[in-house]
Coordinates of C-alpha atoms and ligand atoms in Angstrom, one line a residue:
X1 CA 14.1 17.9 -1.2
X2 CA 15.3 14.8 -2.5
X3 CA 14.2 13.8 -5.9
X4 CA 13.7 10.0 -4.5
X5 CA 11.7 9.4 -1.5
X6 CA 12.8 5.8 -0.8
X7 CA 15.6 4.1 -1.5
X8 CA 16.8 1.0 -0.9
X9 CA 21.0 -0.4 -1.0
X10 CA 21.4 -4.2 -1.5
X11 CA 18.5 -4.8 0.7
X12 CA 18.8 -8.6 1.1
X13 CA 16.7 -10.8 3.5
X14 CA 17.5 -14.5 4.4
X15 CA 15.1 -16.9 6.4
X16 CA 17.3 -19.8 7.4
X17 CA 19.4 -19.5 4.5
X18 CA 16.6 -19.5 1.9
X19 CA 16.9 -15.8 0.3
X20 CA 13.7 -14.3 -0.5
X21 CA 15.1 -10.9 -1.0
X22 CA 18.5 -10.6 -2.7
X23 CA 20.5 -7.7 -3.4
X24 CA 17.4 -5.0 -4.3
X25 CA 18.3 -1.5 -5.1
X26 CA 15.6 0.8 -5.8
X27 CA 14.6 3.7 -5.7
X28 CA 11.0 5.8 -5.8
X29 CA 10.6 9.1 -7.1
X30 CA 8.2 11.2 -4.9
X31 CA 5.1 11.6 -5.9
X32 CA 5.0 8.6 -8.1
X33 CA 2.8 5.8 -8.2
X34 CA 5.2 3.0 -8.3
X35 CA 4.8 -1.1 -9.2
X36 CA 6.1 -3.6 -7.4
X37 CA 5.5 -6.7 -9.8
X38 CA 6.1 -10.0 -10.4
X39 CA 5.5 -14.2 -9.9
X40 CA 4.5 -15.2 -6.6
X41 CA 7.0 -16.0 -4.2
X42 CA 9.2 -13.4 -6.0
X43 CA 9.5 -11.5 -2.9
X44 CA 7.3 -8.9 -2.9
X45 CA 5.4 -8.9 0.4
X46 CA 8.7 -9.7 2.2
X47 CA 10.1 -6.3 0.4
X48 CA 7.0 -4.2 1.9
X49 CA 7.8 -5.8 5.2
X50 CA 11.3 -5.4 5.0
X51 CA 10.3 -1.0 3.8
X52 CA 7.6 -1.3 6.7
X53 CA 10.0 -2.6 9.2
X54 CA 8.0 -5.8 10.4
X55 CA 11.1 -7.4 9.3
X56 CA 15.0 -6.3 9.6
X57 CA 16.8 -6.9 6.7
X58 CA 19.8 -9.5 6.6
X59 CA 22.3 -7.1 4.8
X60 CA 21.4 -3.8 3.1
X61 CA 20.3 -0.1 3.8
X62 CA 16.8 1.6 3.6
X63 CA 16.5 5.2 3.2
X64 CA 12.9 7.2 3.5
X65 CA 13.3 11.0 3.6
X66 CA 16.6 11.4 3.0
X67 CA 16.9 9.0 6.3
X68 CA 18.4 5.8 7.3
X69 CA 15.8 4.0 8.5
X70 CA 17.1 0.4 8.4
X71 CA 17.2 0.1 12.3
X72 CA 13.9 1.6 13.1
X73 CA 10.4 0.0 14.4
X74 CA 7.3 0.1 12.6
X75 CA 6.0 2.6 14.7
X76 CA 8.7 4.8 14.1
X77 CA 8.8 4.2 10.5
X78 CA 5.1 5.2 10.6
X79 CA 5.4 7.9 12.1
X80 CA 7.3 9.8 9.6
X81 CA 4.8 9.1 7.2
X82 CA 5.7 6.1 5.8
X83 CA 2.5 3.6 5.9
X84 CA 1.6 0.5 4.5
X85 CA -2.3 -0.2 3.8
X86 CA -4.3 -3.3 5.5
X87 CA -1.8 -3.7 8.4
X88 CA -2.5 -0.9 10.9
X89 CA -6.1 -1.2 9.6
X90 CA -8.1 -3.8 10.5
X91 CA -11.8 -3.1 9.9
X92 CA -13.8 -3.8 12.5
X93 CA -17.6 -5.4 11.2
X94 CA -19.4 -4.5 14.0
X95 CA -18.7 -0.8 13.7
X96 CA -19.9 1.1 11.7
X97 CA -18.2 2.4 8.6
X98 CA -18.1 5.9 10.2
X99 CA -17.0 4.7 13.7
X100 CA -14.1 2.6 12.1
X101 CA -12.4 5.5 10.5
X102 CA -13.0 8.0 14.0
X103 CA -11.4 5.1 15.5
X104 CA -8.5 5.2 13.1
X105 CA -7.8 8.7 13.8
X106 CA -8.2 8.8 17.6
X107 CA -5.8 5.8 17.2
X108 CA -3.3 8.0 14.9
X109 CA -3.2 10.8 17.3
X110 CA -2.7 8.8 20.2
X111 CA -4.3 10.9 22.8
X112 CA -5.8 8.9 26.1
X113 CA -9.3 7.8 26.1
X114 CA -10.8 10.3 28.5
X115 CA -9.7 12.9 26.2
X116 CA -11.9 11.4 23.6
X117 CA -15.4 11.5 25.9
X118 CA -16.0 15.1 25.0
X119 CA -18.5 15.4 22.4
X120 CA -16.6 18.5 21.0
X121 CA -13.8 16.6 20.2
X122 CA -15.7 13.6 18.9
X123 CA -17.9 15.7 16.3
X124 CA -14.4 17.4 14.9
X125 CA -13.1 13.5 14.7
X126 CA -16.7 13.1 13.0
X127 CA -16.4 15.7 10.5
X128 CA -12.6 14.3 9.2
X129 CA -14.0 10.8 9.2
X130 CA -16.6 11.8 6.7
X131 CA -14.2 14.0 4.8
X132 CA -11.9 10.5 4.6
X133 CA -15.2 8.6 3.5
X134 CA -15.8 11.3 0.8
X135 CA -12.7 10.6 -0.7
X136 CA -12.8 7.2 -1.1
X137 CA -16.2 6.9 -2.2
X138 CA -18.3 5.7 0.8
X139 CA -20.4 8.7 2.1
X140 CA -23.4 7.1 1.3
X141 CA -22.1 3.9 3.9
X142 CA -21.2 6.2 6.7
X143 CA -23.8 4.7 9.3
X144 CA -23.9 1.0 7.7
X145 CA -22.0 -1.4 9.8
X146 CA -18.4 -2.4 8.6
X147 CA -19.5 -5.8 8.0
X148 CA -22.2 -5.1 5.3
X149 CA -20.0 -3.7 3.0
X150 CA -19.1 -5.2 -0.2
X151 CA -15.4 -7.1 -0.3
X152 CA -14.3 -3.8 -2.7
X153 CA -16.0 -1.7 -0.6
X154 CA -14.0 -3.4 3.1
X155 CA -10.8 -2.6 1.3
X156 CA -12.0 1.0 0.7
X157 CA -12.5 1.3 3.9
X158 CA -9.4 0.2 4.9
X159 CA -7.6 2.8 2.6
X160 CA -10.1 5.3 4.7
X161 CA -8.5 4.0 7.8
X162 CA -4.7 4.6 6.4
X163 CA -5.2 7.5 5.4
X164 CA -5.9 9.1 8.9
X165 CA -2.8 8.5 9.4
X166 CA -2.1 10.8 6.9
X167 CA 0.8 9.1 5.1
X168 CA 3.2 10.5 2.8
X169 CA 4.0 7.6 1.3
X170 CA 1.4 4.7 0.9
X171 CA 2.2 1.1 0.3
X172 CA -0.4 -1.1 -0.6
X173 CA 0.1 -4.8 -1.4
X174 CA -2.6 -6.2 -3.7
X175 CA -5.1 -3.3 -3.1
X176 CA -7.4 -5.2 -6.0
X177 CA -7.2 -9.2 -5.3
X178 CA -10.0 -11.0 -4.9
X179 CA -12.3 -7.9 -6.7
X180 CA -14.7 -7.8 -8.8
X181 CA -14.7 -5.6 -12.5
X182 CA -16.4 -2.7 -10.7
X183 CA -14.6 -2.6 -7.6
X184 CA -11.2 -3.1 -9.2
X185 CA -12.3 0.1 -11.3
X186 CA -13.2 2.0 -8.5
X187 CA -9.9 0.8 -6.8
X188 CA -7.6 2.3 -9.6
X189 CA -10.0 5.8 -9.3
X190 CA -9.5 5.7 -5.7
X191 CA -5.6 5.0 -5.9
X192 CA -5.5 7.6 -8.2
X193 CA -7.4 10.2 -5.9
X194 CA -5.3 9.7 -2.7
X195 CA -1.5 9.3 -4.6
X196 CA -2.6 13.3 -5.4
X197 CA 0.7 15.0 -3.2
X198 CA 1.1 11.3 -2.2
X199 CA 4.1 8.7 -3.2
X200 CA 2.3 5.3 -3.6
X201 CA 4.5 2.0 -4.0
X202 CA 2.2 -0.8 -4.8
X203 CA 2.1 -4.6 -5.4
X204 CA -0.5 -5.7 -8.2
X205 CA -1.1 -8.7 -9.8
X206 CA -3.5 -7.2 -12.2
X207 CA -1.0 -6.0 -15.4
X208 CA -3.8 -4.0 -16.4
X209 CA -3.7 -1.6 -13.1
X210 CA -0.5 -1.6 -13.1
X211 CA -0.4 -0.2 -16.7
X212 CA -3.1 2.3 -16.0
X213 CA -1.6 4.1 -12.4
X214 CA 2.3 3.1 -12.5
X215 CA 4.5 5.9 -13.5
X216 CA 7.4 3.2 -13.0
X217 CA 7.9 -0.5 -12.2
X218 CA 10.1 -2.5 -10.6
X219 CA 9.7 -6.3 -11.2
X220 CA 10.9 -9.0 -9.4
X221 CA 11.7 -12.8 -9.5
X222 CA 13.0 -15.2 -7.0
X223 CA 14.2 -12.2 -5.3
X224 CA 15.4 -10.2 -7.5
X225 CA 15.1 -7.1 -9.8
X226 CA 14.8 -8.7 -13.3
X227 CA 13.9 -5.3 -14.6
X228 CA 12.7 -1.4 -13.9
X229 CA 11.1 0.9 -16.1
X230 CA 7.9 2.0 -17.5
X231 CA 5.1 0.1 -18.2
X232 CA 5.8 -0.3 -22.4
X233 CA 9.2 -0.8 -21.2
X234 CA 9.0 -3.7 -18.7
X235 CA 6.4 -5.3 -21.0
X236 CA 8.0 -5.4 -23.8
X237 CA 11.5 -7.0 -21.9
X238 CA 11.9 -10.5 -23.3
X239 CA 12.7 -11.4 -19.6
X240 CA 10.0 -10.0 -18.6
X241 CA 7.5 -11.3 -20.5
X242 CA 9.5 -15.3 -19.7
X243 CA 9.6 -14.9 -16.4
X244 CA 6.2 -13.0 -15.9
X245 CA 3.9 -11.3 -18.4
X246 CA 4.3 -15.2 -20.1
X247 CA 3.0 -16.9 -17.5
X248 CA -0.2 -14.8 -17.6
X249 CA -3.2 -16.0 -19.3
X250 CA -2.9 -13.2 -21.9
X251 CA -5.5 -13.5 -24.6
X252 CA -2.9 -14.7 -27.4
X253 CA -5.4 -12.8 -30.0
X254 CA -4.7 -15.7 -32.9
X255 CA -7.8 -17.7 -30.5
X256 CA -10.9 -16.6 -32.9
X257 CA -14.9 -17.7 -32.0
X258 CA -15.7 -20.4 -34.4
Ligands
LIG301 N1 8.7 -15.7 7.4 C1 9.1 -16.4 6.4 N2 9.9 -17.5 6.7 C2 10.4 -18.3 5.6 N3 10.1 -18.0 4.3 C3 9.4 -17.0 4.0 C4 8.8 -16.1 5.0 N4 8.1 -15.1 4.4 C5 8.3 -15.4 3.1 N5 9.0 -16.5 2.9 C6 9.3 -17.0 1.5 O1 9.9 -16.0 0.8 C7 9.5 -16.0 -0.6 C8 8.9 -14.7 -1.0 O2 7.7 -14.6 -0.3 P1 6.8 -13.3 -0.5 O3 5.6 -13.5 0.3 O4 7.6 -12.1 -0.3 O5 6.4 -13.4 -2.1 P2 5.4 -12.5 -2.9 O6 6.2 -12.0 -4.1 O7 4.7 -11.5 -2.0 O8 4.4 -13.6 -3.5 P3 2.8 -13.5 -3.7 O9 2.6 -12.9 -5.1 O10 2.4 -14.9 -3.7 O11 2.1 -12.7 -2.7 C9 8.6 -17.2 -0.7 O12 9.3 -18.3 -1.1 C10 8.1 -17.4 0.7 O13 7.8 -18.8 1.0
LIG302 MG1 2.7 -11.2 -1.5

């Protein structure tokens, strides 16, 4: 098997002549959690659409598997395992937690709803829902309605909901914004528990996630890759730390308490 997973060949995307994608060539070694950084508008989101398929790429080849999949549907693309979080996953609030994630799998395996009216089948859909809530933390939730859950706790259940589709590759874009202290911590465990004989490629905004779960980073600006390595690597890149890392309120250490 291919020591890369994904790859991408001056993947370039144009919307009326405005390029928010511009010549990208990466690649993503399997089983690696991988960062997708940088400012916003750098492109990011537009790159997971473009690896998702929700958009076709003005010039450029993607490759998943050892694959070209530049010309297939999302569907398709999803199919063989390649899966973006929060897109596929909508949580519905007036289910409940458990009944979101049985959804998500009778959903994955696509069978007609008739089939799904035998109670033998539902209990086995049962037992892998709460297997998927064990692993990302929500057991205890299982017969809460989506809707009560804690913001952190939504997006948990979200990842639940990807997972049934039982990705080998994950992308998540921003699994952390808008979280709390304790939920972004629980996040980074939880990214780190499903990535296990995963390959994760993920956009964060938060430089300290990114340094404690990337293996490698790519990072990005107006479009382009400004840089790509480890996380002492990129951070240390005079570029880098311009174009990005300086425009985050870092604590500048010289700022004592009076
Ligand atoms: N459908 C679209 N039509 C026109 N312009 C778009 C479209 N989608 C994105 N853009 C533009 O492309 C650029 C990149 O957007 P993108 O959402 O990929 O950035 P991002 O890196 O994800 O930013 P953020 O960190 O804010 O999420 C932006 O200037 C955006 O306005
Ligand atoms: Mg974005």
């Amino acid at each position: 098997m291919d020591e890369f997973i994904l790859d991408t060949e001056g993947m370039t995307k144009e919307f009326r002549g405005f390029v928010a994608v511009s010549d990208v060539s990466m690649r993503v070694r399997r089983g690696s959690i991988h960062g997708l950084i940088g400012p916003n508008g750098a492109g990011k989101t537009t790159c997971f659409n473009l690896l998702t398929k929700f958009l076709p790429p003005t010039k450029g080849v993607i490759r998943y598997n050892g694959r070209d999949i530049t010309k297939l549907k999302p569907a398709e693309v999803a199919k063989l395992g390649l899966v973006r979080s929060f897109q596929i996953s909508a949580v519905f609030g007036h289910m409940t937690v458990l009944e979101n994630v049985r959804v998500a799998l009778q959903r994955s395996r696509g069978r007609s709803f008739d089939f799904w009216r035998s109670d033998d089948v539902l209990r086995r859909y049962d037992d892998r829902a709460m297997e998927l809530l064990e692993d990302v933390g929500l057991t205890g939730f299982a017969h809460l309605p989506a809707a009560q859950l804690s913001y952190g706790r939504k997006r948990a259940l979200e990842i639940a909901t990807t997972l049934a589709l039982d990705p080998t590759m994950l992308l998540l874009d921003e699994p952390t914004a808008g979280m709390t202290h304790e939920d972004v911590d629980r996040i980074v465990a939880l990214v780190k528990r499903v990535a296990v004989g995963r390959t994760v490629l993920m956009v964060e905004h938060n430089l300290k996630v990114v340094e404690g779960l990337c293996d490698r980073i790519t990072v990005l600006t107006r479009g382009r890759i400004l840089a790509e390595g480890d996380y002492p690597t990129v951070s240390r890149n005079p570029e880098v730390v311009a174009a990005y890392l300086g425009a985050e309120p870092e604590v500048s250490g010289g700022t004592a308490h009076a």
